[in-house]
XYZ file of N, CA, C and O in Angstrom:
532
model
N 117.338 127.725 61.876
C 117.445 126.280 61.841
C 118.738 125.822 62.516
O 118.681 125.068 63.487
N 119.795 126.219 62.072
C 121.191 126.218 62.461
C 121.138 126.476 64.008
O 122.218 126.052 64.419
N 120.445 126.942 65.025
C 120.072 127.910 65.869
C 119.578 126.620 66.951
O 120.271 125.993 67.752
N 118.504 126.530 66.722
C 117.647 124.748 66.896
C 118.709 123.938 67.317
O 118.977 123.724 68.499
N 119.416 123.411 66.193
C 120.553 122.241 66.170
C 121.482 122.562 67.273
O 121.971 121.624 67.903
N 121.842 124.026 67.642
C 123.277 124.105 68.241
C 122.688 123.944 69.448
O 123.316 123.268 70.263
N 120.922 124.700 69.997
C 120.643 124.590 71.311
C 120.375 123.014 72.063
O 120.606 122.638 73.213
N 119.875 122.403 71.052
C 119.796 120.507 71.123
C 121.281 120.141 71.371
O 121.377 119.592 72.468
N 122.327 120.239 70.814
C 123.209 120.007 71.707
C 124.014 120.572 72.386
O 125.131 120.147 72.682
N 123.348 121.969 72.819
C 124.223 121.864 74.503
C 123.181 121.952 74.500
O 122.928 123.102 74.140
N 121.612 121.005 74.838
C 121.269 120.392 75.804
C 121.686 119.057 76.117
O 121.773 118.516 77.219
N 121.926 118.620 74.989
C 122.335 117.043 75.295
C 123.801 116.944 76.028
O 124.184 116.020 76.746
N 124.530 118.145 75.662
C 125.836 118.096 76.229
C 125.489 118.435 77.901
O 126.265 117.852 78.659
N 124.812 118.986 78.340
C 124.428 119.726 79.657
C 123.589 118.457 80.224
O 123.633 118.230 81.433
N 122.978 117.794 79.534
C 122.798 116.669 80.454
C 123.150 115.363 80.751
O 122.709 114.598 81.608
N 124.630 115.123 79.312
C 125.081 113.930 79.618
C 126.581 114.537 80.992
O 127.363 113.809 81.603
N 126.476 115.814 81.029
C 127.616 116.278 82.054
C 127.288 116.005 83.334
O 128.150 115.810 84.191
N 125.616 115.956 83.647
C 125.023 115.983 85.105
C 124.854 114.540 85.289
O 125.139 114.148 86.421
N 124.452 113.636 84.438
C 124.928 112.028 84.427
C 125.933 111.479 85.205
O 125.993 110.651 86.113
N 127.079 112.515 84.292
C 128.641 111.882 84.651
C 128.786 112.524 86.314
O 129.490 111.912 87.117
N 128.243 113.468 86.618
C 128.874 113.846 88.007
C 127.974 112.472 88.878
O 128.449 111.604 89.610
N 126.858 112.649 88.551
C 125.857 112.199 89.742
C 126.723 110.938 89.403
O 127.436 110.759 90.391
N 127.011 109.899 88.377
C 127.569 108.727 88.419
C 129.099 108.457 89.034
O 129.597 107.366 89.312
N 129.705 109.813 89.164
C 130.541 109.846 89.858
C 130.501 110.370 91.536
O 131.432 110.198 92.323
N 128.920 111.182 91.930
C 129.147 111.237 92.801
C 128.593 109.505 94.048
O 128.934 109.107 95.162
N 127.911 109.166 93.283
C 128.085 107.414 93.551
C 129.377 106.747 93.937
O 129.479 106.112 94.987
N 130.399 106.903 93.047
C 131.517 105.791 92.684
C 132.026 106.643 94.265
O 132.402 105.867 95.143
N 132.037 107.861 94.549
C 132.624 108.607 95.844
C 132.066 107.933 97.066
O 132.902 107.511 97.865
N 130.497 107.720 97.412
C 129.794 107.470 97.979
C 130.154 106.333 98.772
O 130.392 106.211 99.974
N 130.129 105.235 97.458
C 130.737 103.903 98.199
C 132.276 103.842 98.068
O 132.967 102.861 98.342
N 132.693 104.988 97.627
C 134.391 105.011 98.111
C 134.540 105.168 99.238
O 135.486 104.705 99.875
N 133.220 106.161 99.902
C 133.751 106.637 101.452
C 133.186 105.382 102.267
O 133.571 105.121 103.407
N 132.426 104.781 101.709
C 131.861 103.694 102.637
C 132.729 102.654 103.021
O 133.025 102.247 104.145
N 133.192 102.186 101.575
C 134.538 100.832 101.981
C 135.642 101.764 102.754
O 136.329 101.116 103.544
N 135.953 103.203 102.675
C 137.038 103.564 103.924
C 136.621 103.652 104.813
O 137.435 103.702 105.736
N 135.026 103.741 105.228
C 134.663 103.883 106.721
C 134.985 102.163 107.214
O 135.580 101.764 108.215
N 134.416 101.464 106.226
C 134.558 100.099 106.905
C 135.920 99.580 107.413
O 136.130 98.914 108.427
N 136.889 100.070 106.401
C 138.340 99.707 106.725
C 138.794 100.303 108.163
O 139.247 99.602 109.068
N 138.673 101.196 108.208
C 138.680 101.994 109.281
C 137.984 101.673 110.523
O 138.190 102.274 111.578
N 137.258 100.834 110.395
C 136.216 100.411 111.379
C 137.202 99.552 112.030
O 137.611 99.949 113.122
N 137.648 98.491 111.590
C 138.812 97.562 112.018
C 140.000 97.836 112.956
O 140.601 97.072 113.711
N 140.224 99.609 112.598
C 141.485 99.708 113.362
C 141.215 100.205 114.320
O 142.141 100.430 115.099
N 139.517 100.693 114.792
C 139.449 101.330 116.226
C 138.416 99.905 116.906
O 137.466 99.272 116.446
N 139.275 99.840 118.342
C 138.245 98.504 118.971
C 136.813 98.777 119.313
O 136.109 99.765 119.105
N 136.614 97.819 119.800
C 134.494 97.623 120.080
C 134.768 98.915 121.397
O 133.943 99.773 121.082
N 135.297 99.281 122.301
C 135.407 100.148 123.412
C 135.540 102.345 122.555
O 135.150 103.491 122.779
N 136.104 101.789 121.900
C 136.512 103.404 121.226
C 135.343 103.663 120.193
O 134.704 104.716 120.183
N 135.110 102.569 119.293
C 133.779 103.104 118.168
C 132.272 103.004 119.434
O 131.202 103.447 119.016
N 132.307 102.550 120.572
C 131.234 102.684 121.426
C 131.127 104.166 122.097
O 130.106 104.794 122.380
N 132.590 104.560 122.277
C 132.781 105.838 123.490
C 132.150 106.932 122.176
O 131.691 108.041 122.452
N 132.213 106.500 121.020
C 132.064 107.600 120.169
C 130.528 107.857 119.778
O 130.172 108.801 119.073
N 129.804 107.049 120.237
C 128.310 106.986 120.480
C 127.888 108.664 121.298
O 128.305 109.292 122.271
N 126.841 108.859 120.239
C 126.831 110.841 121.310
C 125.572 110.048 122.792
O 124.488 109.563 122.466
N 125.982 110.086 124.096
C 125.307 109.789 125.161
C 126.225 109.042 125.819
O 126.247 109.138 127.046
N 127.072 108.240 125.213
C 128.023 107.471 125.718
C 129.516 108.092 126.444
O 130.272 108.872 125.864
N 129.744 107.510 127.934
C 130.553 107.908 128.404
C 131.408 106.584 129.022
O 130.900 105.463 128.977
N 132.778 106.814 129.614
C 133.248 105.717 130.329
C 133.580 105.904 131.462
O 134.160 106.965 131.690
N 133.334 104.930 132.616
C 133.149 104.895 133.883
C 133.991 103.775 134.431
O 133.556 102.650 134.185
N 135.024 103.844 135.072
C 135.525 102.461 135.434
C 135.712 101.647 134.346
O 135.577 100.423 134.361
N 136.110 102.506 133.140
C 136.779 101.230 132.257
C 135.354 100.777 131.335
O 135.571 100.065 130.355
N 134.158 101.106 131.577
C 133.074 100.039 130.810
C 132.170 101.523 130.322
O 132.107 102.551 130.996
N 131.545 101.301 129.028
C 130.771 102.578 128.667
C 129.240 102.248 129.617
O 128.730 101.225 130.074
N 128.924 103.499 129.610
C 127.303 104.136 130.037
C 127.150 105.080 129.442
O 127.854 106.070 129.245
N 125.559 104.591 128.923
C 124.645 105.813 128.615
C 124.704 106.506 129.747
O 124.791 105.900 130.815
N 124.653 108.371 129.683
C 124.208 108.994 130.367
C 123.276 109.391 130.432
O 122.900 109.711 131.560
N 122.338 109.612 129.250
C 121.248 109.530 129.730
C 120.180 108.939 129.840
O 119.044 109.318 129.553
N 120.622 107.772 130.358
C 119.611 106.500 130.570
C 119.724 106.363 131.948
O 118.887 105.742 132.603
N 121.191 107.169 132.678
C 120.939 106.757 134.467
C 120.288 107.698 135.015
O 120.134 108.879 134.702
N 119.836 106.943 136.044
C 118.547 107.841 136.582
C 119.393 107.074 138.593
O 119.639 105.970 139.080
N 119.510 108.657 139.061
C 120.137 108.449 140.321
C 119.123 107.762 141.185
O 119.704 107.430 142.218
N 117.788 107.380 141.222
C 117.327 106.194 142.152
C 118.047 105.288 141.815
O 118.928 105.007 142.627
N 117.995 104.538 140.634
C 119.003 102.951 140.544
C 120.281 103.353 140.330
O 121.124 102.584 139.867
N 120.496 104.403 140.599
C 122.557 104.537 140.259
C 123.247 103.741 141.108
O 124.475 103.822 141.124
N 122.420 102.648 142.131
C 123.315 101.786 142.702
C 123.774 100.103 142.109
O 122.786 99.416 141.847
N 124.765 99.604 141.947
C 125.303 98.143 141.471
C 125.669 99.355 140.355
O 125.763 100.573 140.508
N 125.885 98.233 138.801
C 126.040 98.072 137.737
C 125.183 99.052 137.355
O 123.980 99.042 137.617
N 126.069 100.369 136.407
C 125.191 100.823 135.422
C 125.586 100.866 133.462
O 125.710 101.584 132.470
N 125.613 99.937 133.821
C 126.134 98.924 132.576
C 125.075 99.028 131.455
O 123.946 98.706 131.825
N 125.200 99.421 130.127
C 123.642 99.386 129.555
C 123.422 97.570 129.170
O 124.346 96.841 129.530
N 122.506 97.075 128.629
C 122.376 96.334 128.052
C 122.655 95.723 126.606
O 122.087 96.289 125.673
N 123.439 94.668 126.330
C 124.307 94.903 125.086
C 123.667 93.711 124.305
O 123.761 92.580 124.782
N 122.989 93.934 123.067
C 122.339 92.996 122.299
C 122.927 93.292 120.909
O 122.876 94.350 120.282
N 123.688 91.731 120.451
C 124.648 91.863 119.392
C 123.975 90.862 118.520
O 123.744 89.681 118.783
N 123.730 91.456 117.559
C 122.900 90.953 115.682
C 121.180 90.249 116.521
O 120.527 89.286 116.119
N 120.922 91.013 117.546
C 119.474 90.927 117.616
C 119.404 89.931 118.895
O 118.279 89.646 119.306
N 120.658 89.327 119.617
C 120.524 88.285 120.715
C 121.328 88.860 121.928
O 122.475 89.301 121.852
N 120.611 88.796 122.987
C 120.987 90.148 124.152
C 121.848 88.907 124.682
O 121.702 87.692 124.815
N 122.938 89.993 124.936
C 124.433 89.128 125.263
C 124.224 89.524 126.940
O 124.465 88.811 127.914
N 123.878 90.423 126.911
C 123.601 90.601 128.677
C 124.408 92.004 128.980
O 124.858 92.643 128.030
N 124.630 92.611 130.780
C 124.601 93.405 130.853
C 126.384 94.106 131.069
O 126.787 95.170 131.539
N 126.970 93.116 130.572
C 128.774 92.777 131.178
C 129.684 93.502 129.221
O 129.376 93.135 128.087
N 130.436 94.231 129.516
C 130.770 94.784 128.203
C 131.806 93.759 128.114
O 131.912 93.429 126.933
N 132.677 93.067 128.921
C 133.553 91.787 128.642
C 132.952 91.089 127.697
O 133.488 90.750 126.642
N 131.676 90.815 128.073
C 130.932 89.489 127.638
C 131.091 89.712 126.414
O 131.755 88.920 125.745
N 130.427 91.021 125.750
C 130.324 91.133 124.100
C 131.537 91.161 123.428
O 131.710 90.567 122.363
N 132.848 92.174 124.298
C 134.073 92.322 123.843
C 134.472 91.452 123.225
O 134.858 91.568 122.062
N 134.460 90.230 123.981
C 135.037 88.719 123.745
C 134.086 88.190 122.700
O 134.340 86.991 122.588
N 133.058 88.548 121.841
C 131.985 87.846 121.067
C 132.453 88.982 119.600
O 132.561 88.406 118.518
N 132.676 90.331 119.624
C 132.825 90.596 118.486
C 134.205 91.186 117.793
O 134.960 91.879 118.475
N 134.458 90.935 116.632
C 135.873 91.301 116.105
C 135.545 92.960 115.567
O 134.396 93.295 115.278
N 136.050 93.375 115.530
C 135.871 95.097 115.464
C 135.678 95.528 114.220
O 135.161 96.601 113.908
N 136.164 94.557 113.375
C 136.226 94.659 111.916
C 135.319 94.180 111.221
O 135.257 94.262 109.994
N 134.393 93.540 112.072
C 132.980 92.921 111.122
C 131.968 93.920 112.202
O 131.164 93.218 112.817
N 131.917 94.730 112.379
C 130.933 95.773 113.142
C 130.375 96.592 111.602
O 131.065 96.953 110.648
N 129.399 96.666 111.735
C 128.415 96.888 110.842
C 127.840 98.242 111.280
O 128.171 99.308 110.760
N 126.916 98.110 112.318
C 126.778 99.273 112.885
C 126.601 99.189 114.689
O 126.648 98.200 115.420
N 126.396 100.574 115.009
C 126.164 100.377 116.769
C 125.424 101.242 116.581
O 125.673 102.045 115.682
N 124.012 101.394 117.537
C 123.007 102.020 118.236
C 123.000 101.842 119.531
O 123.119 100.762 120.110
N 122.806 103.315 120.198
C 122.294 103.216 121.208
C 120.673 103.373 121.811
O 120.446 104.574 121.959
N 119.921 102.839 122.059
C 118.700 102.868 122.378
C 118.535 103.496 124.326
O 119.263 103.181 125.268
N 117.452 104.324 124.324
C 117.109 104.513 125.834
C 115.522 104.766 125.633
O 114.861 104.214 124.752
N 115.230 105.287 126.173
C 113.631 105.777 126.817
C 113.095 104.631 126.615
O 113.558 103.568 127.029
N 111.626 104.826 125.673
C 110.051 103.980 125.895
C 110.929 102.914 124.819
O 110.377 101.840 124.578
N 111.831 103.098 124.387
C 112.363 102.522 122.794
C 113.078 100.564 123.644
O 112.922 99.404 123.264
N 113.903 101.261 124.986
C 114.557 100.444 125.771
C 113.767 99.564 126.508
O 114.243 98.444 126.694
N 112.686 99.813 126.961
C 111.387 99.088 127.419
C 110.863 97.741 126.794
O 110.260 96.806 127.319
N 111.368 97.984 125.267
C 111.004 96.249 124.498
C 112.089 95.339 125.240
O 111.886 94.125 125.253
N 113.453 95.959 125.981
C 114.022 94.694 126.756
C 113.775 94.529 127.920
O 114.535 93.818 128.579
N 112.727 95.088 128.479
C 112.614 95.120 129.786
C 113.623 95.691 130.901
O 114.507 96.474 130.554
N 113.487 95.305 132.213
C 114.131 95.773 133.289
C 115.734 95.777 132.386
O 116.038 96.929 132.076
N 116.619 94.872 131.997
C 117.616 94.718 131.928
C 118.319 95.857 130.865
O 119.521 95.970 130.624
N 117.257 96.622 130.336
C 117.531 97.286 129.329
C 117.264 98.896 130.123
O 116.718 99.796 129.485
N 117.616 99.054 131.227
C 117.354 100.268 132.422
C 117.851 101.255 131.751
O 117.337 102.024 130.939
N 119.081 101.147 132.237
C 120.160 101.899 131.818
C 120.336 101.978 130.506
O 121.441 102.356 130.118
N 119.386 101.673 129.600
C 119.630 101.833 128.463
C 120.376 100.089 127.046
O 120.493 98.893 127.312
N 120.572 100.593 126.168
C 120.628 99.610 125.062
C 121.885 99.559 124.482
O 121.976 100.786 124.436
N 122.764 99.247 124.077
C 123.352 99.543 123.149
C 123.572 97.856 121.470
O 124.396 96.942 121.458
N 122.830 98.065 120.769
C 122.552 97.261 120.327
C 123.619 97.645 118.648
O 123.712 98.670 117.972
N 124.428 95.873 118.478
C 125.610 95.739 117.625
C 125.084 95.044 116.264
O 124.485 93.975 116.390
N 125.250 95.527 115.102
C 125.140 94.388 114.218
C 126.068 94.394 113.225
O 126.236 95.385 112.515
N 126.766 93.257 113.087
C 127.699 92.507 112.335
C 127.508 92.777 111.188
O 126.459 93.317 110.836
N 128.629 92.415 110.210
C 128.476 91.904 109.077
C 128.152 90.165 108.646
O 128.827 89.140 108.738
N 126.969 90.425 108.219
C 126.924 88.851 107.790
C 127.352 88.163 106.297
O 127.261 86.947 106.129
């Protein structure tokens, strides 16, 4: 009987212990999240872009690499930059000047059949921004 009682609690002890981690591995979770965000602030829209895996810099402005394709490697191979869902166009000034670094939410880069919902302007590829709202 005595036997019973002691195994009931270390079960109850064994599972209010796996509670406390998993509830702590939460409180970690969004610990690392508010430091990614803080952190987001101190690198500009040009450095959290270069850090995109496909992304390279050319004359100062990022490109997908593998979105150029040497028939059109002539003009601008600029990808297409659409920030919280409204295509700012194909000029990385343009967006520079539209977002603060510290309300960047996330960045994607888009290419293949995926880049095709913007049409021609979206050649070279996507790189699409969304804010914090």
């Amino acid at each position: 009987m005595m036997r019973k009682y002691l195994l009931l609690i270390v079960g109850i002890l064994s599972l209010a212990a796996c509670g406390a981690s998993k509830s702590k591995e939460k409180e970690n979770g969004s610990l690392s999240k508010t430091m990614k965000t803080k952190d987001r602030g101190s690198f500009s829209l040009i450095d959290q872009i270069r850090q995109l895996p496909g992304v390279t810099l050319r004359n100062g402005v990022p490109v997908i690499t593998k979105a150029t394709n040497s028939i059109y490697d002539s003009g601008s191979l600029e990808p297409l930059y659409v920030l919280d869902d409204y295509i700012v166009g194909n000029s990385f000034r343009d967006v520079s000047q539209l977002v603060n670094p510290a309300d960047i939410e996330n960045i994607v880069t888009i290419t293949g059949p995926e880049a095709s919902y913007y049409g021609s302007r979206g050649g070279h590829g996507v790189i699409r921004i969304t804010t914090i709202k």
